[in-house]
Short mmCIF file of C-alpha atoms and ligand atoms in Angstrom, two decimals:
data_model
loop_
_atom_site.label_atom_id
_atom_site.label_comp_id
_atom_site.label_asym_id
_atom_site.label_seq_id
_atom_site.Cartn_x
_atom_site.Cartn_y
_atom_site.Cartn_z
CA MET A 1 0.00 0.00 0.00
CA SER A 2 1.25 3.49 -0.84
CA ARG A 3 1.86 6.31 1.59
CA PHE A 4 -1.04 8.20 -0.03
CA LEU A 5 -3.81 5.80 1.02
CA SER A 6 -6.45 7.36 3.25
CA PRO A 7 -6.20 6.05 6.84
CA SER A 8 -9.91 5.17 6.68
CA LEU A 9 -9.09 2.42 4.15
CA SER A 10 -5.89 1.07 5.58
CA GLY A 11 -7.44 -1.43 8.00
CA ILE A 12 -10.42 -2.62 5.92
CA SER A 13 -10.80 -6.28 4.82
CA PRO A 14 -12.17 -6.21 1.26
CA TYR A 15 -14.47 -8.79 -0.32
CA ILE A 16 -12.66 -11.86 -1.63
CA PRO A 17 -14.39 -12.95 -4.86
CA GLY A 18 -14.66 -16.65 -5.67
CA GLU A 19 -12.01 -18.03 -8.00
CA GLN A 20 -12.66 -17.11 -11.65
CA THR A 21 -11.25 -19.44 -14.29
CA GLU A 22 -11.76 -19.93 -18.02
CA ASP A 23 -10.36 -23.47 -17.77
CA SER A 24 -13.19 -25.53 -19.27
CA THR A 25 -11.86 -28.79 -17.84
CA LEU A 26 -12.85 -27.51 -14.37
CA ILE A 27 -16.45 -27.61 -13.17
CA LYS A 28 -17.10 -24.16 -11.77
CA LEU A 29 -19.77 -24.26 -9.07
CA ASN A 30 -18.39 -21.53 -6.80
CA THR A 31 -19.99 -18.18 -7.62
CA ASN A 32 -23.68 -18.96 -8.23
CA GLU A 33 -23.48 -18.09 -11.89
CA ASN A 34 -26.13 -19.46 -14.21
CA PRO A 35 -24.82 -22.37 -16.32
CA TYR A 36 -26.81 -21.19 -19.36
CA PRO A 37 -25.91 -18.23 -21.61
CA PRO A 38 -28.08 -15.10 -21.86
CA SER A 39 -31.16 -15.23 -24.11
CA PRO A 40 -30.42 -15.11 -27.87
CA MET A 41 -32.81 -12.15 -28.11
CA ALA A 42 -30.81 -10.33 -25.43
CA ILE A 43 -27.53 -11.06 -27.22
CA GLU A 44 -28.96 -9.70 -30.47
CA LEU A 45 -30.01 -6.43 -28.81
CA ALA A 46 -26.62 -6.14 -27.09
CA GLN A 47 -24.78 -6.68 -30.37
CA ALA A 48 -26.67 -3.81 -31.97
CA GLU A 49 -25.33 -1.52 -29.23
CA LEU A 50 -21.68 -2.17 -30.10
CA SER A 51 -21.76 0.23 -33.03
CA ARG A 52 -23.09 2.98 -30.74
CA MET A 53 -20.43 2.64 -28.04
CA GLN A 54 -18.94 6.06 -28.87
CA LEU A 55 -22.03 7.53 -27.19
CA TYR A 56 -22.65 7.62 -23.44
CA PRO A 57 -25.47 5.36 -22.31
CA ASP A 58 -28.86 6.72 -21.25
CA PRO A 59 -28.32 7.64 -17.57
CA SER A 60 -32.01 6.98 -16.84
CA CYS A 61 -32.12 3.58 -18.62
CA THR A 62 -35.48 4.69 -20.04
CA ALA A 63 -36.32 1.66 -22.19
CA LEU A 64 -35.10 -0.83 -19.59
CA VAL A 65 -36.97 0.86 -16.76
CA ALA A 66 -40.19 0.96 -18.82
CA GLU A 67 -40.04 -2.77 -19.56
CA ALA A 68 -38.99 -3.70 -16.02
CA ALA A 69 -41.77 -1.59 -14.51
CA ARG A 70 -44.23 -3.53 -16.68
CA TYR A 71 -42.66 -6.85 -15.67
CA PHE A 72 -42.70 -6.08 -11.93
CA ASN A 73 -46.02 -4.24 -12.08
CA VAL A 74 -44.71 -1.06 -10.44
CA ALA A 75 -44.51 2.58 -11.56
CA LYS A 76 -41.43 3.65 -13.53
CA SER A 77 -40.61 6.09 -10.71
CA GLN A 78 -40.30 3.10 -8.36
CA MET A 79 -37.32 1.54 -10.16
CA LEU A 80 -33.61 2.17 -10.39
CA PHE A 81 -30.95 0.12 -12.19
CA ALA A 82 -27.27 0.07 -11.27
CA ASN A 83 -23.96 -1.66 -11.94
CA GLY A 84 -24.97 -4.89 -10.24
CA SER A 85 -27.06 -5.10 -7.09
CA ASP A 86 -23.79 -4.66 -5.21
CA GLU A 87 -23.86 -1.05 -6.33
CA ILE A 88 -27.50 -0.68 -5.25
CA LEU A 89 -26.50 -2.04 -1.83
CA ALA A 90 -23.56 0.38 -1.66
CA PHE A 91 -25.94 3.29 -2.37
CA ILE A 92 -28.27 2.08 0.39
CA PHE A 93 -25.48 1.71 2.94
CA GLU A 94 -24.09 5.12 2.06
CA ALA A 95 -27.36 7.04 2.06
CA LEU A 96 -29.98 5.21 4.07
CA CYS A 97 -28.37 3.83 7.23
CA PRO A 98 -27.93 6.91 9.47
CA LYS A 99 -28.95 4.94 12.59
CA GLY A 100 -26.79 1.94 11.84
CA VAL A 101 -27.61 -1.33 10.16
CA ALA A 102 -28.55 -4.84 11.33
CA PHE A 103 -28.31 -8.10 9.41
CA PRO A 104 -27.90 -11.81 10.20
CA ASP A 105 -24.47 -13.01 11.36
CA VAL A 106 -24.39 -15.51 8.51
CA THR A 107 -25.36 -13.78 5.27
CA TYR A 108 -23.98 -12.08 2.16
CA GLY A 109 -20.43 -10.96 2.98
CA PHE A 110 -20.72 -7.53 1.40
CA TYR A 111 -23.11 -6.20 4.07
CA SER A 112 -20.41 -6.04 6.72
CA ILE A 113 -17.83 -4.76 4.24
CA TYR A 114 -20.07 -1.88 3.11
CA ALA A 115 -20.87 -1.06 6.74
CA GLU A 116 -17.17 -0.80 7.52
CA HIS A 117 -16.40 1.08 4.30
CA TYR A 118 -19.07 3.72 4.95
CA GLY A 119 -18.39 3.90 8.70
CA ILE A 120 -21.79 2.55 9.73
CA LYS A 121 -22.34 0.72 13.01
CA ALA A 122 -23.27 -2.87 12.16
CA THR A 123 -25.28 -5.16 14.44
CA LYS A 124 -24.95 -8.83 13.51
CA VAL A 125 -27.98 -10.79 14.66
CA PRO A 126 -27.24 -14.51 15.12
CA LEU A 127 -29.25 -16.95 13.04
CA HIS A 128 -30.97 -19.65 15.05
CA GLU A 129 -29.42 -23.10 15.50
CA ASP A 130 -31.17 -24.33 12.32
CA PHE A 131 -29.83 -21.29 10.39
CA SER A 132 -33.27 -19.67 10.28
CA VAL A 133 -33.93 -15.92 10.65
CA ASN A 134 -36.40 -14.99 13.41
CA ILE A 135 -37.76 -11.48 12.92
CA ASP A 136 -38.47 -11.13 16.66
CA ASP A 137 -34.71 -10.82 17.13
CA TYR A 138 -34.90 -7.45 15.35
CA SER A 139 -37.79 -5.96 17.32
CA ASP A 140 -35.66 -3.55 19.41
CA PHE A 141 -33.56 -2.32 16.52
CA ASP A 142 -34.33 1.14 15.08
CA GLY A 143 -31.76 1.38 12.27
CA THR A 144 -31.89 -0.11 8.79
CA ILE A 145 -32.36 -3.89 8.54
CA VAL A 146 -30.92 -5.79 5.57
CA ILE A 147 -32.09 -9.34 4.92
CA ALA A 148 -31.20 -11.51 1.96
CA ASN A 149 -34.30 -13.55 1.15
CA PRO A 150 -33.64 -16.35 0.39
CA ASN A 151 -30.56 -15.97 2.56
CA ALA A 152 -27.07 -16.75 1.30
CA PRO A 153 -25.17 -18.97 1.78
CA THR A 154 -27.81 -20.95 3.71
CA GLY A 155 -30.46 -20.87 0.95
CA LEU A 156 -33.30 -20.55 3.47
CA LEU A 157 -36.44 -18.56 2.74
CA LEU A 158 -38.37 -16.28 5.08
CA PRO A 159 -42.10 -16.05 4.26
CA ARG A 160 -43.36 -12.69 2.98
CA THR A 161 -45.83 -12.54 5.88
CA GLU A 162 -42.87 -12.39 8.31
CA ILE A 163 -41.30 -9.50 6.41
CA GLU A 164 -44.63 -7.69 6.38
CA LYS A 165 -44.66 -7.95 10.21
CA LEU A 166 -41.27 -6.24 10.30
CA LEU A 167 -42.54 -3.47 8.03
CA ILE A 168 -45.63 -2.87 10.17
CA ALA A 169 -43.84 -3.06 13.54
CA LYS A 170 -41.88 0.17 13.02
CA PRO A 171 -42.94 2.29 10.04
CA ASP A 172 -39.98 4.64 10.59
CA ARG A 173 -37.45 1.86 10.23
CA LEU A 174 -36.16 0.99 6.76
CA ILE A 175 -36.20 -2.66 5.68
CA VAL A 176 -34.05 -3.79 2.75
CA ILE A 177 -34.83 -7.17 1.21
CA ASP A 178 -32.11 -8.52 -1.08
CA GLU A 179 -33.86 -10.82 -3.55
CA ALA A 180 -30.79 -11.97 -5.49
CA TYR A 181 -32.17 -15.54 -5.57
CA VAL A 182 -35.92 -14.96 -5.45
CA ASP A 183 -36.61 -16.32 -8.96
CA PHE A 184 -35.56 -19.82 -7.94
CA GLY A 185 -38.56 -20.38 -5.68
CA GLY A 186 -38.75 -17.42 -3.30
CA GLU A 187 -41.67 -15.17 -2.46
CA SER A 188 -40.97 -11.66 -3.71
CA CYS A 189 -41.77 -8.57 -1.62
CA VAL A 190 -42.01 -6.32 -4.70
CA SER A 191 -45.80 -6.22 -4.41
CA LEU A 192 -45.43 -4.63 -0.94
CA THR A 193 -43.48 -1.63 -2.23
CA ASP A 194 -46.56 0.48 -3.01
CA ARG A 195 -48.09 -0.21 0.39
CA TYR A 196 -44.98 0.35 2.57
CA ASP A 197 -42.75 3.40 2.19
CA ASN A 198 -40.11 1.83 4.48
CA LEU A 199 -39.23 -1.02 2.12
CA ILE A 200 -36.56 -1.39 -0.57
CA VAL A 201 -36.38 -4.60 -2.58
CA CYS A 202 -33.18 -5.13 -4.53
CA GLY A 203 -32.39 -7.77 -7.07
CA THR A 204 -29.94 -8.79 -9.74
CA PHE A 205 -29.82 -10.03 -13.32
CA SER A 206 -26.59 -11.90 -12.45
CA LYS A 207 -28.07 -15.20 -11.35
CA SER A 208 -31.51 -16.07 -12.73
CA ARG A 209 -30.96 -14.01 -15.91
CA SER A 210 -27.45 -15.30 -16.75
CA MET A 211 -25.91 -11.84 -16.74
CA ALA A 212 -23.21 -11.92 -14.03
CA GLY A 213 -20.65 -10.61 -16.53
CA ALA A 214 -22.80 -7.65 -17.55
CA ARG A 215 -23.34 -6.15 -14.06
CA LEU A 216 -27.01 -5.24 -13.80
CA GLY A 217 -28.98 -4.92 -10.57
CA TYR A 218 -32.08 -3.00 -9.52
CA ALA A 219 -33.94 -1.46 -6.62
CA ILE A 220 -37.72 -1.24 -6.29
CA ALA A 221 -39.27 0.99 -3.62
CA CYS A 222 -41.60 3.95 -3.16
CA GLU A 223 -40.80 6.97 -5.31
CA ALA A 224 -39.14 8.94 -2.47
CA LEU A 225 -36.66 6.17 -1.64
CA ILE A 226 -35.80 5.69 -5.31
CA ALA A 227 -35.23 9.46 -5.54
CA ASP A 228 -32.75 9.15 -2.65
CA LEU A 229 -30.87 6.38 -4.44
CA LYS A 230 -30.86 8.38 -7.68
CA LEU A 231 -29.31 11.26 -5.75
CA VAL A 232 -26.39 9.03 -4.76
CA LYS A 233 -26.05 7.69 -8.29
CA PHE A 234 -25.93 11.17 -9.82
CA CYS A 235 -23.33 12.25 -7.23
CA PHE A 236 -21.17 9.27 -8.09
CA ASN A 237 -21.53 7.89 -11.63
CA PRO A 238 -24.57 8.77 -13.78
CA TYR A 239 -23.41 6.29 -16.46
CA ASN A 240 -23.18 3.29 -14.16
CA VAL A 241 -25.20 1.03 -16.50
CA ASN A 242 -23.43 0.61 -19.83
CA ARG A 243 -25.18 0.20 -23.19
CA VAL A 244 -24.50 -3.52 -23.51
CA ALA A 245 -25.77 -4.30 -20.01
CA ALA A 246 -28.96 -2.27 -20.52
CA ALA A 247 -29.65 -3.94 -23.90
CA LEU A 248 -29.04 -7.43 -22.51
CA GLY A 249 -31.32 -6.65 -19.59
CA LEU A 250 -34.09 -5.42 -21.88
CA GLY A 251 -33.76 -8.51 -24.07
CA SER A 252 -33.87 -10.77 -21.04
CA LEU A 253 -37.14 -9.20 -19.87
CA LEU A 254 -38.68 -9.42 -23.35
CA ASP A 255 -37.71 -13.09 -23.83
CA LYS A 256 -39.95 -14.49 -21.09
CA ASP A 257 -40.02 -18.05 -22.44
CA TYR A 258 -36.24 -18.33 -22.39
CA PHE A 259 -36.07 -16.97 -18.84
CA VAL A 260 -38.69 -19.44 -17.62
CA SER A 261 -37.07 -22.43 -19.33
CA CYS A 262 -33.57 -21.69 -17.90
CA ARG A 263 -34.95 -21.04 -14.44
CA ASP A 264 -37.01 -24.23 -14.51
CA ALA A 265 -34.00 -26.22 -15.72
CA VAL A 266 -31.89 -24.95 -12.80
CA ILE A 267 -34.69 -25.76 -10.33
CA SER A 268 -35.17 -29.30 -11.59
CA THR A 269 -31.41 -29.96 -11.64
CA ARG A 270 -31.29 -28.63 -8.08
CA GLU A 271 -34.05 -30.99 -6.94
CA ARG A 272 -32.43 -34.02 -8.60
CA THR A 273 -29.03 -33.17 -7.13
CA SER A 274 -30.53 -32.71 -3.66
CA VAL A 275 -32.15 -36.15 -3.74
CA ALA A 276 -28.95 -37.83 -4.97
CA LEU A 277 -26.82 -36.11 -2.32
CA SER A 278 -29.09 -36.90 0.58
CA ASP A 279 -29.27 -40.53 -0.61
CA LEU A 280 -25.47 -40.54 -0.26
CA GLY A 281 -25.79 -39.40 3.36
CA PHE A 282 -24.88 -35.74 2.89
CA THR A 283 -26.63 -33.04 4.97
CA LEU A 284 -28.48 -30.34 3.03
CA MET A 285 -30.30 -27.13 3.86
CA PRO A 286 -33.70 -26.94 2.13
CA THR A 287 -32.80 -24.43 -0.58
CA LYS A 288 -34.91 -22.05 -2.66
CA THR A 289 -31.92 -20.72 -4.61
CA ASN A 290 -29.55 -21.81 -7.37
CA PHE A 291 -27.12 -23.32 -4.87
CA LEU A 292 -26.95 -26.03 -2.23
CA TYR A 293 -25.54 -25.54 1.24
CA CYS A 294 -24.34 -29.01 2.15
CA ALA A 295 -22.05 -31.01 4.41
CA ALA A 296 -20.26 -34.30 3.72
CA PRO A 297 -20.46 -37.10 6.29
CA ARG A 298 -17.47 -37.22 8.69
CA MET A 299 -15.62 -34.37 6.99
CA SER A 300 -15.08 -30.64 7.54
CA GLY A 301 -16.32 -28.20 4.92
CA LYS A 302 -12.77 -27.20 4.15
CA ASP A 303 -11.70 -30.80 3.52
CA PHE A 304 -14.85 -31.41 1.46
CA ALA A 305 -14.11 -28.36 -0.72
CA ASN A 306 -10.47 -29.43 -1.12
CA ALA A 307 -11.43 -33.01 -2.02
CA LEU A 308 -13.79 -31.67 -4.72
CA ARG A 309 -11.11 -29.29 -6.00
CA GLU A 310 -8.68 -32.19 -6.41
CA GLN A 311 -11.22 -33.75 -8.77
CA GLY A 312 -11.68 -30.52 -10.73
CA VAL A 313 -14.91 -29.33 -9.06
CA ILE A 314 -14.70 -25.81 -7.58
CA VAL A 315 -17.16 -24.91 -4.80
CA ARG A 316 -17.15 -22.16 -2.16
CA TYR A 317 -16.18 -22.66 1.46
CA PHE A 318 -16.71 -19.80 3.91
CA ASP A 319 -14.57 -19.87 7.00
CA ILE A 320 -17.39 -19.16 9.48
CA ALA A 321 -17.10 -20.97 12.82
CA ARG A 322 -20.70 -22.18 13.02
CA CYS A 323 -20.78 -23.27 9.37
CA LYS A 324 -17.46 -25.06 9.30
CA ASP A 325 -19.00 -28.31 8.02
CA TYR A 326 -20.72 -26.72 5.03
CA VAL A 327 -19.80 -25.79 1.48
CA ARG A 328 -21.88 -23.84 -1.03
CA VAL A 329 -22.38 -25.52 -4.38
CA SER A 330 -23.90 -23.59 -7.30
CA ILE A 331 -26.29 -25.50 -9.53
CA GLY A 332 -24.73 -26.16 -12.93
CA THR A 333 -26.03 -28.16 -15.88
CA ASP A 334 -27.30 -31.72 -15.38
CA GLU A 335 -24.02 -32.97 -16.80
CA GLN A 336 -21.91 -30.90 -14.40
CA MET A 337 -24.01 -31.97 -11.42
CA ALA A 338 -23.78 -35.63 -12.45
CA ARG A 339 -19.99 -35.28 -12.27
CA PHE A 340 -20.28 -33.48 -8.91
CA ILE A 341 -22.42 -36.33 -7.55
CA ASP A 342 -19.93 -38.93 -8.81
CA VAL A 343 -17.13 -37.16 -6.97
CA CYS A 344 -19.30 -36.90 -3.83
CA ARG A 345 -19.98 -40.65 -4.03
CA GLU A 346 -16.22 -41.31 -4.00
CA ILE A 347 -15.68 -38.83 -1.16
CA SER A 348 -18.40 -40.45 0.96
CA LYS A 349 -16.66 -43.84 0.74
CA LYS A 350 -13.48 -42.49 2.32
C1 LIG B 1 -24.84 -12.29 -6.00
C2 LIG B 1 -25.46 -11.49 -4.89
C3 LIG B 1 -25.54 -10.10 -4.96
C4 LIG B 1 -24.79 -9.30 -6.01
O1 LIG B 1 -25.28 -9.39 -7.24
P1 LIG B 1 -24.66 -8.52 -8.42
O2 LIG B 1 -25.87 -7.96 -9.09
O3 LIG B 1 -23.90 -9.49 -9.26
O4 LIG B 1 -23.80 -7.43 -7.84
C5 LIG B 1 -26.21 -9.42 -3.98
N1 LIG B 1 -26.76 -10.09 -2.94
C6 LIG B 1 -26.68 -11.41 -2.81
C7 LIG B 1 -27.31 -12.07 -1.64
C8 LIG B 1 -26.02 -12.16 -3.79
O5 LIG B 1 -25.89 -13.46 -3.64
#
């Protein structure tokens, strides 16, 4: 680090992304990417943008917002797109957590990093023994609450009725629901955004829409909250969504059949993989996402991840004390998961 670095950044622990590799002999199940490419219609729209790249993109993402508002059944003034939902979350932490933030102790790693980065007091609320979130644990907290639903890396879903209780309990407390995985079987809270002005739902096109490489995420909330987030965006980077990402996103929304068929394929592969793994004696969380949170018999999560890696299967292990037996395995194609199960079968015999 140079002698010019601001002291506020010198002690921070940044996010460590999962290993990225282009080596096609490896089976990459470590970053919850979709195994299928973006929709052909989306690719066609994106290609048409390449010859216009000399021009800045539309800072308001007008066409994308119009189509997304139709898809989500909200007003256009209730939507904002950004450079991945990570950027949406950064805007929220920066602008909308003046009384601190609370989130589960086991959840998406960026929440605690953003809290530290923006100097916000973070309260980590322990999950219960079974990894579930109990909203009663948040009843005394007055700051902003951030909950990934379904949660990551556990995969567990909180019913919408529970979130509605949180919204009603304290109308002056902001609730942020991160729906990165909602398309794989979750219950979205988007329909609550016109009834509750203390709710922000954020989501991403990275997972269910096969666009991790494009960086496209969104926020849906009441108009006033979206105006706050736009304020941050226009103080930071008005052109945060590039032309290719916006065109891919629009194409993805228009090509509903393709979206549904890829999502359904991931869900059925997930269900088949879950059955095969539990038949082999592995422990699994009941997931509503595109990943499994699972433990091998008689083996630590770290050893399980290493044993898979030796056989060319990359998964994610998080070094969290209470989750030391578990690894997170993204759902790939049927073929990739068949190979994963074969390796697990060998591992379970050891
Ligand atoms: C993947 C993920 C994100 C980030 O998504 P991007 O749009 O790719 O930035 C946010 N929250 C959770 C819980 C995620 O798993």
